mmCIF file of C-alpha atoms in Angstrom:
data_model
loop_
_atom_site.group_PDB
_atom_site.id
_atom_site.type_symbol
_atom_site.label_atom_id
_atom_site.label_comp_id
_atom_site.label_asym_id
_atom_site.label_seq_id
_atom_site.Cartn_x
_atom_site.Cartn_y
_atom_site.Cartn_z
ATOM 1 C CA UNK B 1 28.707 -15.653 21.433
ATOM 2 C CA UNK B 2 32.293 -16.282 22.123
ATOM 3 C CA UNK B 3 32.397 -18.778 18.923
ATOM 4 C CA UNK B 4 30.204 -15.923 16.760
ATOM 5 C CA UNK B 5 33.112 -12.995 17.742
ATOM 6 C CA UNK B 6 35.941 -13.768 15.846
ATOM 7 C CA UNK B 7 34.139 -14.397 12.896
ATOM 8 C CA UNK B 8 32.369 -11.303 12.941
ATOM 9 C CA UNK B 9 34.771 -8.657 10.994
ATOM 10 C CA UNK B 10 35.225 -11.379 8.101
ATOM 11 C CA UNK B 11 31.208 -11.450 7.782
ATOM 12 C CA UNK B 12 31.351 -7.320 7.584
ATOM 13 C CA UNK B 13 32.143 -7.270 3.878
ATOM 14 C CA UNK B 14 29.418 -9.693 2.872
ATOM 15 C CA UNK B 15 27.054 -8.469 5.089
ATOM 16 C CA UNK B 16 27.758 -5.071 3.413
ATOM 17 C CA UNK B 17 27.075 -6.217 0.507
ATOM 18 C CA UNK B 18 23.631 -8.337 1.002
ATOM 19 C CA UNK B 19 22.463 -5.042 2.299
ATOM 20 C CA UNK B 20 23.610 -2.758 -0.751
ATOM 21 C CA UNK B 21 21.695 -5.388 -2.759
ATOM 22 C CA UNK B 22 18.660 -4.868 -0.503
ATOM 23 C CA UNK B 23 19.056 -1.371 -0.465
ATOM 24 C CA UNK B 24 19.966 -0.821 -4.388
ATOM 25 C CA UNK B 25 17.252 -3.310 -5.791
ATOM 26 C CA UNK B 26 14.392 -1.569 -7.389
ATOM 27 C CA UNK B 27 11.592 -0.888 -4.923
ATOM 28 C CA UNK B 28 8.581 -2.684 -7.483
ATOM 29 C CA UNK B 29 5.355 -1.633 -7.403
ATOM 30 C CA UNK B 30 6.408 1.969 -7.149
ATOM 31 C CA UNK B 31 3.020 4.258 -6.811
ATOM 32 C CA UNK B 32 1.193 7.164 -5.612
ATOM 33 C CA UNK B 33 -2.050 7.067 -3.937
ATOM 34 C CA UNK B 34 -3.800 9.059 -6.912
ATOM 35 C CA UNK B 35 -2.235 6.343 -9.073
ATOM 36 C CA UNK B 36 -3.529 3.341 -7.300
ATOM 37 C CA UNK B 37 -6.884 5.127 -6.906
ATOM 38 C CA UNK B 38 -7.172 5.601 -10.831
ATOM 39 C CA UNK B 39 -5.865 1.891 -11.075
ATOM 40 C CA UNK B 40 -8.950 0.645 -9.486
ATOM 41 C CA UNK B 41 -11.295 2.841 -10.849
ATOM 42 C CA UNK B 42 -10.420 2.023 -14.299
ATOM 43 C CA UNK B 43 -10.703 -1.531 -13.596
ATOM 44 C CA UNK B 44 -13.984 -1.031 -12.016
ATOM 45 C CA UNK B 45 -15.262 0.997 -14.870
ATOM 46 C CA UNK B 46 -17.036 3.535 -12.853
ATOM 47 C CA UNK B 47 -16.459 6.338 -11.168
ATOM 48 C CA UNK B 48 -15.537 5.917 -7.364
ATOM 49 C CA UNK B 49 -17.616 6.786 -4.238
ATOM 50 C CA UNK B 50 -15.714 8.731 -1.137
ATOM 51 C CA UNK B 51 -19.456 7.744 0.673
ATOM 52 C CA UNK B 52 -19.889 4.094 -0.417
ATOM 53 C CA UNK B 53 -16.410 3.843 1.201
ATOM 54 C CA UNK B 54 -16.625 5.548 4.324
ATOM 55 C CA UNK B 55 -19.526 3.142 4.743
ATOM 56 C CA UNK B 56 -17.778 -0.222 3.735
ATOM 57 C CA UNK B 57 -15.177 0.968 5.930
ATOM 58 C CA UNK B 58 -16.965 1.438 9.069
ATOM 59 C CA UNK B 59 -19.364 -1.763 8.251
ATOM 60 C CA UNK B 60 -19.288 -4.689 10.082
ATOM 61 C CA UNK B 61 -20.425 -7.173 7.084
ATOM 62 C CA UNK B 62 -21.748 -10.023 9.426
ATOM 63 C CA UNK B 63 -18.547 -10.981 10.743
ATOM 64 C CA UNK B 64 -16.670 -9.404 14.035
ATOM 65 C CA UNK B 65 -14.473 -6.990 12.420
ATOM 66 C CA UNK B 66 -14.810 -3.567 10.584
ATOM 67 C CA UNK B 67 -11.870 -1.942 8.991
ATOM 68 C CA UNK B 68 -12.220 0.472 11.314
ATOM 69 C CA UNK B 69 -12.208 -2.266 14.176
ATOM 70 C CA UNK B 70 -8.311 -2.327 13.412
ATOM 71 C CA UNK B 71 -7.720 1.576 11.570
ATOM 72 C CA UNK B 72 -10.088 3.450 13.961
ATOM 73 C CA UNK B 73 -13.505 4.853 12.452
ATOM 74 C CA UNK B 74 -11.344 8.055 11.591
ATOM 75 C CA UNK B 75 -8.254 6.644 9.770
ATOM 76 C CA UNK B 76 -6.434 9.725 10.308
ATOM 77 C CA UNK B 77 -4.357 8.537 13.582
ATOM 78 C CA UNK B 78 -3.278 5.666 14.909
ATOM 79 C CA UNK B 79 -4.865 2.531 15.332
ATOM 80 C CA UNK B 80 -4.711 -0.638 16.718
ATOM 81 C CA UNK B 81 -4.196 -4.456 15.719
ATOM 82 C CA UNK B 82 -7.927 -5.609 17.686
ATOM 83 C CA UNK B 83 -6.765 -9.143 18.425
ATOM 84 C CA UNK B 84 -2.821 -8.085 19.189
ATOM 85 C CA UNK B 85 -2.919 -4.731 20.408
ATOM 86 C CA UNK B 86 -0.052 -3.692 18.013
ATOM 87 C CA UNK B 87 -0.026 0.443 16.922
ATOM 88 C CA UNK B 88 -1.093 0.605 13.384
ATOM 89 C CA UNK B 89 0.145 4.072 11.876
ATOM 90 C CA UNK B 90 -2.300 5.644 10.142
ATOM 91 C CA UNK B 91 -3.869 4.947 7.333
ATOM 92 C CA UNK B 92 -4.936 8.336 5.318
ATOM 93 C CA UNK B 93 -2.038 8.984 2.708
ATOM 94 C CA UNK B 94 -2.642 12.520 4.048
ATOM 95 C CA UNK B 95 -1.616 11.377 7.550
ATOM 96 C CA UNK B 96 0.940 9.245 6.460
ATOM 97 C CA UNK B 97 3.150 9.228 3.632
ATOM 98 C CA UNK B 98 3.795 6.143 3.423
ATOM 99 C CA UNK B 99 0.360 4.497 2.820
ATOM 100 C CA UNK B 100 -0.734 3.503 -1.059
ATOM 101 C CA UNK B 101 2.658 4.382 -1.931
ATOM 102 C CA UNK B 102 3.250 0.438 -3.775
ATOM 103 C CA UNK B 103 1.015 -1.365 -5.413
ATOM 104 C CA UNK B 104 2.013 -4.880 -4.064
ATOM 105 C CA UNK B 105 1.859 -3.997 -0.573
ATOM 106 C CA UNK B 106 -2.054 -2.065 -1.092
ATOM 107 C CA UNK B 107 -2.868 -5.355 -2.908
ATOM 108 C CA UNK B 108 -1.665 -7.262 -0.540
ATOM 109 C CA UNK B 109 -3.483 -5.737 2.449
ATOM 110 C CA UNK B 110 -6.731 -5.378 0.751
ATOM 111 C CA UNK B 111 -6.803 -9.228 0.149
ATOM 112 C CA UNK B 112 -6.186 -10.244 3.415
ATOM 113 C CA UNK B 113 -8.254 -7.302 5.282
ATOM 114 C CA UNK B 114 -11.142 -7.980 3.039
ATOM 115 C CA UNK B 115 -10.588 -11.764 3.951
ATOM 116 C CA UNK B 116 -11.294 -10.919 7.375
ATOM 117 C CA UNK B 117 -13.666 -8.185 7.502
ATOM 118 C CA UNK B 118 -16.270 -9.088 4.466
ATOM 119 C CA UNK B 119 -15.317 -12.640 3.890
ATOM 120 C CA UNK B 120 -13.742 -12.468 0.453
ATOM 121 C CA UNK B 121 -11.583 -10.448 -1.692
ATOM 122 C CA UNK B 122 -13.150 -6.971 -2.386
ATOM 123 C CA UNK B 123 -13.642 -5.898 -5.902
ATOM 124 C CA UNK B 124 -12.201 -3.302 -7.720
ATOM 125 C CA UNK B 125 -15.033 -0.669 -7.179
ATOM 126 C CA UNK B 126 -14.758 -1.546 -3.260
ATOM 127 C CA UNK B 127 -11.250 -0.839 -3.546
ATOM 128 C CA UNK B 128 -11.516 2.480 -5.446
ATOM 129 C CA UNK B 129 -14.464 3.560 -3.214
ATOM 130 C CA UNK B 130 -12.526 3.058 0.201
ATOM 131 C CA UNK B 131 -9.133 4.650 -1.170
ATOM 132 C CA UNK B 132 -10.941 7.666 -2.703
ATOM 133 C CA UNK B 133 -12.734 8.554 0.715
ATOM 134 C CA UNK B 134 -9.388 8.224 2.514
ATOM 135 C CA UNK B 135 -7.303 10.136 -0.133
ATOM 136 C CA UNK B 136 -10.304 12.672 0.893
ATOM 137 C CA UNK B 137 -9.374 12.321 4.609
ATOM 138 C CA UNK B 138 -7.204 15.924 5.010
ATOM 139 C CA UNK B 139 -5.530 17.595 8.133
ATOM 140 C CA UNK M 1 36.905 -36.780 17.721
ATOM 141 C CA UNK M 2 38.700 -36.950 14.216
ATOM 142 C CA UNK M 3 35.921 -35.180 12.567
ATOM 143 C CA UNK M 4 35.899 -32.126 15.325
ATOM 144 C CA UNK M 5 38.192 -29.337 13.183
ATOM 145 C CA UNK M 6 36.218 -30.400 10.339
ATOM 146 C CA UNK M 7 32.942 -29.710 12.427
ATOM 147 C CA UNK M 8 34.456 -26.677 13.793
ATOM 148 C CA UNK M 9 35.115 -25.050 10.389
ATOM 149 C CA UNK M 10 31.506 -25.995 9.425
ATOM 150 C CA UNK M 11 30.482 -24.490 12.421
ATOM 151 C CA UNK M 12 32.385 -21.329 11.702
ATOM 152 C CA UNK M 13 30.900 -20.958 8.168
ATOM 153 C CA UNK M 14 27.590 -20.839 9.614
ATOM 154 C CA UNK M 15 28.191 -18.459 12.378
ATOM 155 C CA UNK M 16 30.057 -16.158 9.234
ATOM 156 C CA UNK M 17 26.622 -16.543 7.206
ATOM 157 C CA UNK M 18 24.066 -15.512 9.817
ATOM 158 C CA UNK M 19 25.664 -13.715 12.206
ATOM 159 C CA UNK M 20 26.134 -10.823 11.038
ATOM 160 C CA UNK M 21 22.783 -10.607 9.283
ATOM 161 C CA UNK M 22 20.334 -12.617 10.346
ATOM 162 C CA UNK M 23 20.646 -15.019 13.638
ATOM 163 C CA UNK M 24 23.121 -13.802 16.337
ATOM 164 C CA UNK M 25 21.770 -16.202 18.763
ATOM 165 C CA UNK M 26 22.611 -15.472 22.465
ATOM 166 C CA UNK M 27 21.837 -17.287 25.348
ATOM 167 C CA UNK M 28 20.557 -15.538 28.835
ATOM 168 C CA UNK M 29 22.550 -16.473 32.098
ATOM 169 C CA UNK M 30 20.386 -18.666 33.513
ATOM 170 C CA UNK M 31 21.163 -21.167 30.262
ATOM 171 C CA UNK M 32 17.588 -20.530 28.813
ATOM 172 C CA UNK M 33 17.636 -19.568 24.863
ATOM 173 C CA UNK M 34 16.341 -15.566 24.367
ATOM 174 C CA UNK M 35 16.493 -14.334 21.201
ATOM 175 C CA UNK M 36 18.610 -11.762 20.460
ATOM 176 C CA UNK M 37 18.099 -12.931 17.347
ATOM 177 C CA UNK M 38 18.973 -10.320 14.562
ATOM 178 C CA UNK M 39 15.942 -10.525 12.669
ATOM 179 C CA UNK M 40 15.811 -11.294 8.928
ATOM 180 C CA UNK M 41 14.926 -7.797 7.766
ATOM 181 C CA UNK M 42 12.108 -9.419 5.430
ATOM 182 C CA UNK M 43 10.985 -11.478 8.623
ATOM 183 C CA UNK M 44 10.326 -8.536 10.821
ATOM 184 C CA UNK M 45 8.776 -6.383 7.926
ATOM 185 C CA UNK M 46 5.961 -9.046 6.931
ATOM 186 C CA UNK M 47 5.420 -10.204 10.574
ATOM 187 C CA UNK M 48 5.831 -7.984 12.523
ATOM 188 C CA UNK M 49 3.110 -5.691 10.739
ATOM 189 C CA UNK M 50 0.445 -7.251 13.152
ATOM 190 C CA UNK M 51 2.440 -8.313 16.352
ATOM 191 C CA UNK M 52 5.942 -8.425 17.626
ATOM 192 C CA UNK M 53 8.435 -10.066 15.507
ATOM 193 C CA UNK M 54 8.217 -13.243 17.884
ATOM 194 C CA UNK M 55 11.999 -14.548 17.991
ATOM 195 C CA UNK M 56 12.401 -17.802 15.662
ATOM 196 C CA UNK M 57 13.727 -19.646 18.817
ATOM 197 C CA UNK M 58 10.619 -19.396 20.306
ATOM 198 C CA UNK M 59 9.202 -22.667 18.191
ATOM 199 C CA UNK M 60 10.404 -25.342 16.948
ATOM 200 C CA UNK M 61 11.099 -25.980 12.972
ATOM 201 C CA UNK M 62 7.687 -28.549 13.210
ATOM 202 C CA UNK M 63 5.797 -25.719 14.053
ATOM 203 C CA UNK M 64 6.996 -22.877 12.403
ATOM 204 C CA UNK M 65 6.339 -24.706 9.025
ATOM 205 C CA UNK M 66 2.757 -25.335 9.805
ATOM 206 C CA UNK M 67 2.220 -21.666 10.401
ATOM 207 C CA UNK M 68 4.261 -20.719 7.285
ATOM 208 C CA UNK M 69 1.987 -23.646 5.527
ATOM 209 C CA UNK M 70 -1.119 -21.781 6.781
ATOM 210 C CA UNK M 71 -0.673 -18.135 6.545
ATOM 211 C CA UNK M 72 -4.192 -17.425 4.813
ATOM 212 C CA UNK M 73 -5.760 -18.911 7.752
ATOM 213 C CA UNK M 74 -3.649 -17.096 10.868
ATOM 214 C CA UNK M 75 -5.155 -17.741 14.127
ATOM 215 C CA UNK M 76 -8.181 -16.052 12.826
ATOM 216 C CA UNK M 77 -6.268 -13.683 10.037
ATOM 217 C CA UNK M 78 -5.584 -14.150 6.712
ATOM 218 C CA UNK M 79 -2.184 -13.296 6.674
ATOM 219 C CA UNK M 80 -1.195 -14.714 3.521
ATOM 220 C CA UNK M 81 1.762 -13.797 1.679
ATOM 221 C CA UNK M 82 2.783 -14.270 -1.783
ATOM 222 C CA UNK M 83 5.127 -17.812 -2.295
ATOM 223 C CA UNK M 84 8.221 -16.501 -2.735
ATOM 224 C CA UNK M 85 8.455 -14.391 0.262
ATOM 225 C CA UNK M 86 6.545 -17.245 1.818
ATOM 226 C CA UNK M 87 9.341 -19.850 1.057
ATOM 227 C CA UNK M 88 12.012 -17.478 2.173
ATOM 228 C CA UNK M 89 10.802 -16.699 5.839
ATOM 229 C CA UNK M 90 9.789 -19.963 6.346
ATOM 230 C CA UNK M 91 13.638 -21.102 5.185
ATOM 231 C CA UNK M 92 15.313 -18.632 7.652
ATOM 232 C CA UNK M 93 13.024 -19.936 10.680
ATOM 233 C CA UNK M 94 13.280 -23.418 9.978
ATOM 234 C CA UNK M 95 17.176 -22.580 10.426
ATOM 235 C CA UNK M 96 16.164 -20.864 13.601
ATOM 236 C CA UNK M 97 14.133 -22.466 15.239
ATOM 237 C CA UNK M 98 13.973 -24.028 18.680
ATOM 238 C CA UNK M 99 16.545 -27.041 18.973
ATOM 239 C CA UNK M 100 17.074 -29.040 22.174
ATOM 240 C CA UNK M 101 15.153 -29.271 25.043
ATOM 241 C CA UNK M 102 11.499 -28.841 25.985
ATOM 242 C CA UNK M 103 11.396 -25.748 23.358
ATOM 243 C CA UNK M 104 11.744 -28.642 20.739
ATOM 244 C CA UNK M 105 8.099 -29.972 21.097
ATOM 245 C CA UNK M 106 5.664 -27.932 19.153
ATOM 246 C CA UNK M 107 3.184 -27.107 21.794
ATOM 247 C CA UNK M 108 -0.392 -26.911 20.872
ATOM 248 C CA UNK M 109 -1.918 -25.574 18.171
ATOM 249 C CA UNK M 110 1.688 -24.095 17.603
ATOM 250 C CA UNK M 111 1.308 -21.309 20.158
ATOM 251 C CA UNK M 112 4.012 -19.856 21.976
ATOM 252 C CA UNK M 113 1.476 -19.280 24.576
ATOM 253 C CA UNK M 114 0.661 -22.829 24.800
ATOM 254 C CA UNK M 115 3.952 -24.230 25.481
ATOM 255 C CA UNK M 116 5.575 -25.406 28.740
ATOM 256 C CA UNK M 117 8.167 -23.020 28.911
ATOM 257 C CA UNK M 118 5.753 -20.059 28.747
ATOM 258 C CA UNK M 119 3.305 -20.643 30.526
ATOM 259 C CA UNK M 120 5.967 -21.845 33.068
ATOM 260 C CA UNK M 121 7.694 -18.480 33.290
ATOM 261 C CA UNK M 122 4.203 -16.630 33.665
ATOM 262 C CA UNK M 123 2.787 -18.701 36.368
ATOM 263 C CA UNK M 124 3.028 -16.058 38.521
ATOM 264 C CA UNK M 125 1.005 -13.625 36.441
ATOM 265 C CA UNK M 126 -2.457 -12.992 38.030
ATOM 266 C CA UNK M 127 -5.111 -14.146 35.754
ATOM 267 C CA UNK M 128 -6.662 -10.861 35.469
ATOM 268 C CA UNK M 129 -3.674 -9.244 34.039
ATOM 269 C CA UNK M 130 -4.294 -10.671 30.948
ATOM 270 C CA UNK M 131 -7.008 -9.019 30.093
ATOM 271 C CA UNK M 132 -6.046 -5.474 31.264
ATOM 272 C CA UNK M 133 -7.156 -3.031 28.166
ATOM 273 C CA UNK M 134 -3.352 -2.167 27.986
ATOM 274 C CA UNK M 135 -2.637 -6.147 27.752
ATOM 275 C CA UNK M 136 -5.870 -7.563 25.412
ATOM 276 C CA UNK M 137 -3.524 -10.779 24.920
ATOM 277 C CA UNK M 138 -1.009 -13.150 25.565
ATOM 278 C CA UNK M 139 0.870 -12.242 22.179
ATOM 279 C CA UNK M 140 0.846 -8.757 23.179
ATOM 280 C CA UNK M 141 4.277 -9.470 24.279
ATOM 281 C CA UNK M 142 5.294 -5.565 25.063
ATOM 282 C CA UNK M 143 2.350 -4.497 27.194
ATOM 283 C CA UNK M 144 5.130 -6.173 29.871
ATOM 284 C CA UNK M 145 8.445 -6.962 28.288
ATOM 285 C CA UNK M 146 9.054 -3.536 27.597
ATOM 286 C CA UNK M 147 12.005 -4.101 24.831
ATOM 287 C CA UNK M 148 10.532 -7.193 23.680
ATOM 288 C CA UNK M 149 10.383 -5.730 19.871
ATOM 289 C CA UNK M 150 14.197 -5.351 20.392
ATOM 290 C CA UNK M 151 13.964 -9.417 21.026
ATOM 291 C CA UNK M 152 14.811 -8.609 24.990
ATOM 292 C CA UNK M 153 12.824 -10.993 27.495
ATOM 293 C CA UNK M 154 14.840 -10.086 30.568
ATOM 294 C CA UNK M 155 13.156 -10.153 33.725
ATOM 295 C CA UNK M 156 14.380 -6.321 34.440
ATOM 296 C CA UNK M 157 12.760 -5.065 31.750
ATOM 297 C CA UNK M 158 9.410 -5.929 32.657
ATOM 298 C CA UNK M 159 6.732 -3.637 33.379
ATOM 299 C CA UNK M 160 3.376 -4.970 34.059
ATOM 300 C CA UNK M 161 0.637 -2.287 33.634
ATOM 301 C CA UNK M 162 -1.956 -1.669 36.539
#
């Protein structure tokens, strides 16, 4: 540490400004959960199903995992990571702000949970079904 | 010994690029590499989102690209990523990895659990522990090291649940 000290007030500035670029760059994929919702539903063509969700959701689809394995079968407090422990907040925008608020990042998630729990990507309808029963999901 | 100013300098221009964002490293007292590493913020978002942000110093560079080069299949999780964000973590922990020492050989199949060091330091663990509801794994670092999110392995802090 002794070599890292006197360096340290020198690195301030550019360290200040990596993190105003961080901070200032455009957050992409910018969304609301309604948005997202109506994203996948007009992909899918057809209306979405709060039940048909609830149910993929709580499925095991041959494998050892759920979502719910992971989210809890009520996603509206925390779960937990089933091969790492690790808290996972929860998951019903209504219980948490946060969720389906970017597009990437719900993409993102749904390929690799879907990976895991159903064996492949889910569709678009799959999607829609699952966020529309947990935009239902109120206090 | 000519070139040592010269290496010095060099030296100091890499301590001015990561330490004050990414890779303080520190060492413990007892000479053994913990990893106060400050984390690269994009590091701990992605992986951290399933278990502790495991410190980059606790593989070496071998290792850590073979799990970067197999993110879709992740121990048993797809944990893919898209290549961009891929090719930047896996940049930052080559340049952090383990150097020197046993830490240095990957152990197998690239777990931290698996190497000598670890399973070394937790030899005194009772086998049963391990399975304790409020321990499930190995990876579940802070069911014991209770600041080990913080990148703190010391001794003190440990609490092992009942």
């Amino acid at each position: 540490m002794s070599l890292l000290k006197p360096h340290r007030s020198t690195c301030r500035r550019s360290a200040a400004a990596w993190i105003a670029a961080i901070v200032i760059a455009p957050t992409a994929g910018a969304s609301t959960p309604a948005g997202l919702l109506a994203g996948y539903a007009g992909e899918a063509g057809a209306a979405p199903s709060p039940e048909r969700g609830q149910s993929l959701f709580n499925s095991r689809h041959g494998r050892d995992w759920s979502c719910a394995s992971c989210h809890g079968a009520a996603p509206t407090g925390p779960g937990r990571h089933a091969a790492t422990g690790k808290p996972i907040a929860a998951l019903a925008p209504a219980f948490n702000p946060e969720r389906f608020t970017d597009a990437a990042k719900a993409d993102k998630w749904f390929r690799r949970n879907c990976n895991d729990v159903v064996g492949r990507e889910c569709t678009a309808a799959e999607k829609a079904d699952v966020l529309s029963w947990l935009i239902k999901l109120k206090p | 010994m000519a070139d040592r100013p010269r290496l010095r300098r060099q030296a100091g221009a890499w301590a001015c690029a990561f330490a004050g964002l990414f890779a303080a490293q520190a060492w413990a007292d007892d000479g053994d590499r913990v990893s106060r590493t400050s984390l690269l913020p994009k590091y701990r978002e992605e992986c951290a989102a399933c278990h502790i942000a495991y410190p980059p110093g606790m593989l070496p560079a071998a290792s850590w690209q073979r799990v970067m080069a197999n993110l879709p299949r992740h121990y048993g999780t797809d944990a893919s990523l898209d290549p961009g964000t891929v090719s930047a973590l896996a940049g930052w922990l080559a340049a952090n990895a383990a150097t020197g020492g046993r830490r240095s050989e990957p152990p197998p199949e690239d777990r931290i659990t698996r190497s000598a060091w670890f399973v070394r330091k937790h030899r005194e663990v009772a086998p049963a522990t391990w399975t304790l509801p409020g321990v499930k794994s190995a990876a579940n670092c802070t069911a014991c090291h209770t600041r080990a999110d913080q990148g703190d392995f010391n001794e003190h802090n440990v609490r092992i649940p009942r």
